[in-house]
Coordinates of C-alpha atoms and ligand atoms in Angstrom, one line a residue:
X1 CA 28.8 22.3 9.1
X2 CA 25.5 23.8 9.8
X3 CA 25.9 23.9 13.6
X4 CA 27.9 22.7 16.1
X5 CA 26.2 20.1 17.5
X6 CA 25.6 18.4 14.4
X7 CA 29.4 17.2 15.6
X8 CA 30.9 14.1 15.6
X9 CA 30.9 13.6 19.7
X10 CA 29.2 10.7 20.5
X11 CA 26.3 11.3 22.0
X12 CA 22.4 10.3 21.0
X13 CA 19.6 12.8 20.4
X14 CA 17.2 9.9 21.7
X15 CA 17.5 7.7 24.9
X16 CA 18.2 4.6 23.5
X17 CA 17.3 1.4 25.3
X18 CA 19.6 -1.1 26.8
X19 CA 19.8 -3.2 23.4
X20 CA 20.3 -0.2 21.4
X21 CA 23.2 1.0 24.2
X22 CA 25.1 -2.2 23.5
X23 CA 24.6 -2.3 19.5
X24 CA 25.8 1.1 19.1
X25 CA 29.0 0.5 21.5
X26 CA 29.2 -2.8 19.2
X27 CA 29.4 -0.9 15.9
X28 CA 31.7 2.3 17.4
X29 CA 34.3 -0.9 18.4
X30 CA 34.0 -2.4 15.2
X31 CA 35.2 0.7 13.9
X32 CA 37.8 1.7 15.9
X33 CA 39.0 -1.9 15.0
X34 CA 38.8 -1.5 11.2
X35 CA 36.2 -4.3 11.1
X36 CA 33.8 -2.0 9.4
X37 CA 36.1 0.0 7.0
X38 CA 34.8 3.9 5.1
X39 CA 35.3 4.5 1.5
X40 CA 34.9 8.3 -0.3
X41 CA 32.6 8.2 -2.9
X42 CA 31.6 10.9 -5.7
X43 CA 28.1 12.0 -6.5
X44 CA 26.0 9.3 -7.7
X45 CA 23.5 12.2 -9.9
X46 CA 26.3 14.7 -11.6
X47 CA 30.1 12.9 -10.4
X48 CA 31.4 16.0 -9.1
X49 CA 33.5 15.1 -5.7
X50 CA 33.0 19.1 -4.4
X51 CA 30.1 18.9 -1.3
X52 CA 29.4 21.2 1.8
X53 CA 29.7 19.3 5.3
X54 CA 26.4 19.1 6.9
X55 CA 26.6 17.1 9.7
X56 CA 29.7 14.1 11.2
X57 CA 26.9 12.0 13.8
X58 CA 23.8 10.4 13.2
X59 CA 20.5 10.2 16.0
X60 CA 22.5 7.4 18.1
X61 CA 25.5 9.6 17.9
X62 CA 27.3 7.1 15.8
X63 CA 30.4 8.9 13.4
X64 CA 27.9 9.8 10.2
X65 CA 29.5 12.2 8.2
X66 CA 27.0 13.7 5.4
X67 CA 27.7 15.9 2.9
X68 CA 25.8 18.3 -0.2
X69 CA 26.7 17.9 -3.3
X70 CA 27.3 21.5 -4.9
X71 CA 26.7 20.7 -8.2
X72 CA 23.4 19.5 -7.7
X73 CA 22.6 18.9 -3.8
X74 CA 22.2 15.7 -3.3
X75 CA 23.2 14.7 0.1
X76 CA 25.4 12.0 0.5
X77 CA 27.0 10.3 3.3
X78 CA 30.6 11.0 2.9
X79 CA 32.6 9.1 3.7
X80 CA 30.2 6.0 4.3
X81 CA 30.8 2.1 5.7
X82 CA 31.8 0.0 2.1
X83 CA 29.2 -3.0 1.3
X84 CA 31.0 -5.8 2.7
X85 CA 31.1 -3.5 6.2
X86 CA 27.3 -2.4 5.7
X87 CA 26.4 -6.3 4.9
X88 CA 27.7 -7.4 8.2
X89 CA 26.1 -4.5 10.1
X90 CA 22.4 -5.0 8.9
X91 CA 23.0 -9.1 9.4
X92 CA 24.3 -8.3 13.1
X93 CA 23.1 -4.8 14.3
X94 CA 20.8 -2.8 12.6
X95 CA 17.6 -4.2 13.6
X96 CA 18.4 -4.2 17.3
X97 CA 19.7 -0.6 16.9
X98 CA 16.6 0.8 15.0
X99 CA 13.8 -1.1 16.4
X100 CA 15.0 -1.8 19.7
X101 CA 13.7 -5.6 19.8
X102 CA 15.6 -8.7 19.0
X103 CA 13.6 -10.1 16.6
X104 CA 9.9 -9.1 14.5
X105 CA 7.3 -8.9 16.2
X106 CA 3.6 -8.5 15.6
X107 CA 3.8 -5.2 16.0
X108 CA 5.9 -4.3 13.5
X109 CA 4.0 -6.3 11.4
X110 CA 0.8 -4.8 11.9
X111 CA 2.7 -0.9 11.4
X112 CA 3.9 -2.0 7.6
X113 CA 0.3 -2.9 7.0
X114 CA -0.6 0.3 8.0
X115 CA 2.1 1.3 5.5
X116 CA 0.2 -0.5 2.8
X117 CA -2.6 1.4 3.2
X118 CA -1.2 4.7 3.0
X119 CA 0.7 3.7 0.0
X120 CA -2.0 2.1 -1.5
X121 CA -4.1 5.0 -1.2
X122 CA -1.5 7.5 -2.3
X123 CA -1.7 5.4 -5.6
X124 CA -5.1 5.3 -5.7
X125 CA -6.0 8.8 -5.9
X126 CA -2.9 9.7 -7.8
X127 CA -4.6 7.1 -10.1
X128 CA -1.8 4.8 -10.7
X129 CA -3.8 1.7 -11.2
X130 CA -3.6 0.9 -14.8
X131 CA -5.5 -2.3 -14.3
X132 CA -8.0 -4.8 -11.9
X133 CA -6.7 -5.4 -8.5
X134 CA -6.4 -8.5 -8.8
X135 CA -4.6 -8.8 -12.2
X136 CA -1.8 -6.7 -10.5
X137 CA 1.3 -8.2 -9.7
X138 CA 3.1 -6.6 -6.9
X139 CA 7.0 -6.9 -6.6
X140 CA 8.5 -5.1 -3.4
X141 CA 12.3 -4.4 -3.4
X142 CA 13.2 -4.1 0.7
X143 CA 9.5 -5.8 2.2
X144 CA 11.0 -6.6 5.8
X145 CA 8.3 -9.1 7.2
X146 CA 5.8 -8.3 4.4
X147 CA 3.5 -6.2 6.1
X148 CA 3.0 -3.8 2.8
X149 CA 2.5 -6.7 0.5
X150 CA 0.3 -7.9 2.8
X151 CA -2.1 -5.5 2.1
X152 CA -2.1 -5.6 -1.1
X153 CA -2.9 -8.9 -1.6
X154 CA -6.0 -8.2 0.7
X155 CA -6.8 -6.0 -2.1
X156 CA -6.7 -8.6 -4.6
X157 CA -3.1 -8.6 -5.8
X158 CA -0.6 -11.4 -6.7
X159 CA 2.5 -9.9 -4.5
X160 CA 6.0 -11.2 -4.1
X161 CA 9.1 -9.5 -2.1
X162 CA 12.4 -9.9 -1.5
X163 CA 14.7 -8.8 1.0
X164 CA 18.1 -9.3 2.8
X165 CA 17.0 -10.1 6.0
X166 CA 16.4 -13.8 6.3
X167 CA 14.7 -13.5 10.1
X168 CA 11.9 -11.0 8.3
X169 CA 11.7 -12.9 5.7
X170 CA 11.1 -16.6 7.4
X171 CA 8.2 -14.4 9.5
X172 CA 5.9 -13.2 6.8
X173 CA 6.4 -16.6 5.0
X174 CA 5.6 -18.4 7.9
X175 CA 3.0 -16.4 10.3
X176 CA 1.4 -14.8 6.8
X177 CA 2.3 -17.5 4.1
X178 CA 3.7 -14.7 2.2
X179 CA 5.6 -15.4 -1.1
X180 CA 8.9 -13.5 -0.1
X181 CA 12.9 -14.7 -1.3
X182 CA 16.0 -13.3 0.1
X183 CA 18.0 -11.7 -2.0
X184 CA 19.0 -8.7 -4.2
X185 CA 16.9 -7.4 -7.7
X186 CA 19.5 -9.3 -9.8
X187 CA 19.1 -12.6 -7.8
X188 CA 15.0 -12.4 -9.1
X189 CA 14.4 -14.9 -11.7
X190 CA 10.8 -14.1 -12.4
X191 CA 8.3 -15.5 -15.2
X192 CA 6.0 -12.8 -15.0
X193 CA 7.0 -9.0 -15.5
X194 CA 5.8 -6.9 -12.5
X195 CA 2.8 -4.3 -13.2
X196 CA 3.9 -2.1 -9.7
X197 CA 7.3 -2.1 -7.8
X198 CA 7.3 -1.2 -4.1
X199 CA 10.4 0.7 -2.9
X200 CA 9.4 1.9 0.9
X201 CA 12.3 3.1 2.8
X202 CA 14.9 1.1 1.0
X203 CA 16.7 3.4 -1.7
X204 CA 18.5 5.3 1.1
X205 CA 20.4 2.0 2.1
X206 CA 21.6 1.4 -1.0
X207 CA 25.1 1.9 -2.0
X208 CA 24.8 2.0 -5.9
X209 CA 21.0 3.2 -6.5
X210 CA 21.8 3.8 -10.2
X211 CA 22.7 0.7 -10.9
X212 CA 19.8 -0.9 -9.4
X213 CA 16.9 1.7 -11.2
X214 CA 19.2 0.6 -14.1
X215 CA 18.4 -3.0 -14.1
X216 CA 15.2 -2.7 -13.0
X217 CA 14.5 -0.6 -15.7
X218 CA 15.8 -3.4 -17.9
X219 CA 13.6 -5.7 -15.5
X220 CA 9.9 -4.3 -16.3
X221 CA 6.9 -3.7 -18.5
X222 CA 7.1 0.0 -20.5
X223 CA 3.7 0.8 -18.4
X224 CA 5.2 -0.8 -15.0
X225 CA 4.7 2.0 -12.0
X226 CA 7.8 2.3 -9.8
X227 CA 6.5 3.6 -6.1
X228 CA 9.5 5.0 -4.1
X229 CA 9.0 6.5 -0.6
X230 CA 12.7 7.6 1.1
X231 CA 12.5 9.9 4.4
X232 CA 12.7 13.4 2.9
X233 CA 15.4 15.9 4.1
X234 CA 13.5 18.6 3.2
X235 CA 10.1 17.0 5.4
X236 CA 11.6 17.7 9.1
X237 CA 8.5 19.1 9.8
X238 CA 6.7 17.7 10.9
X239 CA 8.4 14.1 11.0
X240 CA 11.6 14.8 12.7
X241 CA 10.7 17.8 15.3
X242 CA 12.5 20.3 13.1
X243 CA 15.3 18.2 14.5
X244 CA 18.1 17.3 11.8
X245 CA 19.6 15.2 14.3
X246 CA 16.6 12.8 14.4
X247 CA 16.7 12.1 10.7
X248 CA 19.5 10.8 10.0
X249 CA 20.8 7.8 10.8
X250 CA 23.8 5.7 10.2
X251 CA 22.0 2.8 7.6
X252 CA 21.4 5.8 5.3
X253 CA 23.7 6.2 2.4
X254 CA 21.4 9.0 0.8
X255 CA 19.0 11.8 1.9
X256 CA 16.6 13.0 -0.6
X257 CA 15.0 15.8 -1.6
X258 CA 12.1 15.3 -4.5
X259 CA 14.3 17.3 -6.9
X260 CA 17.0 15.0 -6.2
X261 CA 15.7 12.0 -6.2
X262 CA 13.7 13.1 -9.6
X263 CA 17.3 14.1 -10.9
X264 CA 18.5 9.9 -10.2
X265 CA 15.9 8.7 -11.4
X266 CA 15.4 10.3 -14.4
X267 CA 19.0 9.9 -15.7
X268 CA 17.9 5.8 -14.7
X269 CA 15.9 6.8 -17.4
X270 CA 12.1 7.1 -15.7
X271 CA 9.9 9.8 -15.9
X272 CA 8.2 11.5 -12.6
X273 CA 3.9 10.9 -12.3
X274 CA 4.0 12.5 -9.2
X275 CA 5.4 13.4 -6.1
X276 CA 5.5 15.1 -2.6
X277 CA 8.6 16.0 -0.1
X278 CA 7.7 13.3 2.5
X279 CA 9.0 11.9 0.1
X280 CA 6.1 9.7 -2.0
X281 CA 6.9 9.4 -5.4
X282 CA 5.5 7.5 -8.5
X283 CA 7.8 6.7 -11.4
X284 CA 7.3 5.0 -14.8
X285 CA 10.3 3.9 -17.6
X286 CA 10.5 6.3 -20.8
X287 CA 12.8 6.3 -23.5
X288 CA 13.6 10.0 -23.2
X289 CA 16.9 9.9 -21.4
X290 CA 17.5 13.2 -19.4
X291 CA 20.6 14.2 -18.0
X292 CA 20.3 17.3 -17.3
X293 CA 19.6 18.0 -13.7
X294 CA 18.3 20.6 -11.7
X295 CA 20.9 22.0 -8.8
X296 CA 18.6 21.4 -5.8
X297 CA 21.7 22.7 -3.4
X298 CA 20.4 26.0 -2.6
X299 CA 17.5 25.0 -1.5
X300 CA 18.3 22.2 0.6
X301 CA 21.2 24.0 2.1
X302 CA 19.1 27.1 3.0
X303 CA 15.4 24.4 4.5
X304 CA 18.4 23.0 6.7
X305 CA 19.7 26.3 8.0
X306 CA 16.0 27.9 8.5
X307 CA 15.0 24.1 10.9
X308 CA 18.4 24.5 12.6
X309 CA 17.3 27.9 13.8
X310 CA 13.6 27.5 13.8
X311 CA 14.4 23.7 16.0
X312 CA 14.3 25.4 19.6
X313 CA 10.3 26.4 18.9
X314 CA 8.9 23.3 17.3
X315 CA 7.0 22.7 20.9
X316 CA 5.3 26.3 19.8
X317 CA 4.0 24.6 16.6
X318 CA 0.5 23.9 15.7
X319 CA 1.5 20.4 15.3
X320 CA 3.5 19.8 18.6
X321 CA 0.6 21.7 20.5
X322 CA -2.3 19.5 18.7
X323 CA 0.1 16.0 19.8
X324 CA 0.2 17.4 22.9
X325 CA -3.7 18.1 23.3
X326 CA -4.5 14.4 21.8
X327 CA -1.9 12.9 24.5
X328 CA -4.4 14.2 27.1
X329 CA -7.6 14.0 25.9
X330 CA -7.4 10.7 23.8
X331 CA -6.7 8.9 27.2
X332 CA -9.6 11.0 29.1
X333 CA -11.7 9.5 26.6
X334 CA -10.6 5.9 26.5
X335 CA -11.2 5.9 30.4
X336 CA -14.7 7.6 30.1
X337 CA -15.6 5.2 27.3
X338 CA -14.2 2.1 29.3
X339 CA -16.1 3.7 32.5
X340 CA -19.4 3.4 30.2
X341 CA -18.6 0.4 29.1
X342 CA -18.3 -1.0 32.8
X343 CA -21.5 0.6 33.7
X344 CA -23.5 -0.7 30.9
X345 CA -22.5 -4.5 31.6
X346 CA -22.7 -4.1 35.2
X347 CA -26.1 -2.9 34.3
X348 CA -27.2 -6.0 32.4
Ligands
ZN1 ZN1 25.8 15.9 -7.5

């Protein structure tokens, strides 16, 4: 264990609202009653079973134990909730316990356009449009409401997403006349091959990810571009305050570093375009196999143990003192702009 209050002992690292209060007591019952049931699993890159504990709770202080895999550190939760346990949490509680809301909202909608963009753009300049706009067709594994695809059909694309939860699902089809199935990959029966697959935030939930870069390998054009964006363990800062505790969280089956994520994909058989530890990452099919992999562990163990110590002075960072600055001055200037504005109509 790194520290110990990475500790399995109940409590949250962030206040958690009254919905969230009762989800998480909803899940901690269902455990203690065997509803939702753990299995031990080996490491999906090399197979070897040996790990180092990192941590036994996640940010809402649910029991989250995750582990680092020696032979090649990829970070695993170990042992994790089996499908049939994690199927009935995202259809009952996840939702509520990470957004805080019963249902979507326009909000959210609005932040995975934002999404869209940023993705969009990564690919841009990394110059991963191999044709028009608007003879792309977009398939997004994991699209939530649609917001992403959204955007991309702005842009001129033909887009179409699937995803498990049937509430998202019925909003971006209805509010945003979205083309969007629920479902898995293998439930897809598409006539036209996809030129760009969108995987934001969705490869850390899944149980088997080598199975599913496996078919969709099978799935895809030769020149198809595979986007994957997964919270990166070796990003937490600035994203998660230097603050392990705020990463992780009890949906999350995996927690990627580039190398490691580069190491499952490649024996998937893909090849790496390019890539950054946020994470934002660009793959493609090739024939070359490669299973050799590179042993990421030291590393990841030793970025862990330098934010566990370094945690205590994040508010001493240049990027928690230029948050703090904005919080003050962005609202000075709203009310001096709305103060103008005032005084120029009363004016007229
Ligand atoms: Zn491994």
């Amino acid at each position: 264990m790194l520290s110990n209050r990475l500790k399995s002992d109940g409590k949250p690292t962030y206040v958690l609202n009254a919905l969230q209060q009762k989800m998480k007591l909803e899940v901690e019952q269902k455990i203690a009653d065997e509803v939702y049931q753990f299995e031990t699993v080996d490491c999906v890159v090399c197979g070897d079973s040996e790990a180092t504990k990192i941590a036994e709770k996640d940010r809402y202080g649910l029991f989250f134990p995750v582990v680092s895999c020696k032979s090649c550190g990829l970070v695993r939760t170990n042992p994790r909730m089996n499908q049939a346990s994690y199927n009935e949490f995202y259809n009952t509680e996840y939702r509520k316990l990470y957004v805080g809301q019963e249902s979507p909202t326009g909000d959210f909608f609005k932040l995975q356009m934002q999404k869209g963009k940023l993705i969009y753009d990564y690919l841009e300049e990394k110059g991963a449009f191999h044709k028009a706009k608007k003879d792309m067709f977009v398939l997004e594994v994991g699209c939530g409401a649609g917001g992403i695809l959204h955007f991309f059909r702005e842009k001129g694309c033909t887009v179409k997403g699937i995803d498990l939860g049937e509430e998202y699902i019925n909003y971006g089809k209805e509010e945003y006349d979205l083309d969007l199935e629920v479902g898995f990959l293998s439930d897809l029966n598409l006539d036209r091959k996809p030129d760009l697959v969108i995987y934001s935030h969705i490869v850390e939930h899944i149980l088997e990810p080598d199975a599913e870069f496996i078919a969709l390998n099978k799935a895809i054009n030769r020149d198809t571009i595979v986007y994957v964006e997964v919270p990166g363990i070796k990003h937490l800062y600035p994203n998660y305050d230097m603050n392990l505790l705020r990463y992780l969280q009890n949906a999350h089956t995996f927690h990627f570093s580039l190398t490691t994520l580069q190491n499952l994909m490649e024996k998937c058989g893909y090849e790496m375009l390019a890539g950054t530890e946020y994470i934002r990452s660009i793959f493609r099919p090739t024939d070359q196999k490669n299973d050799q992999f590179k042993n990421d562990y030291n590393a990841v163990i030793t970025y862990l143990e330098k934010m566990e110590k370094k945690k205590d002075y994040f508010a001493l960072t240049p990027f928690s003192l230029k948050k703090r600055l904005e919080s003050i001055v962005v609202p000075v200037l709203d009310f001096l702009r709305i103060k103008k504005l005032i005084k120029s109509l009363l004016g007229k």
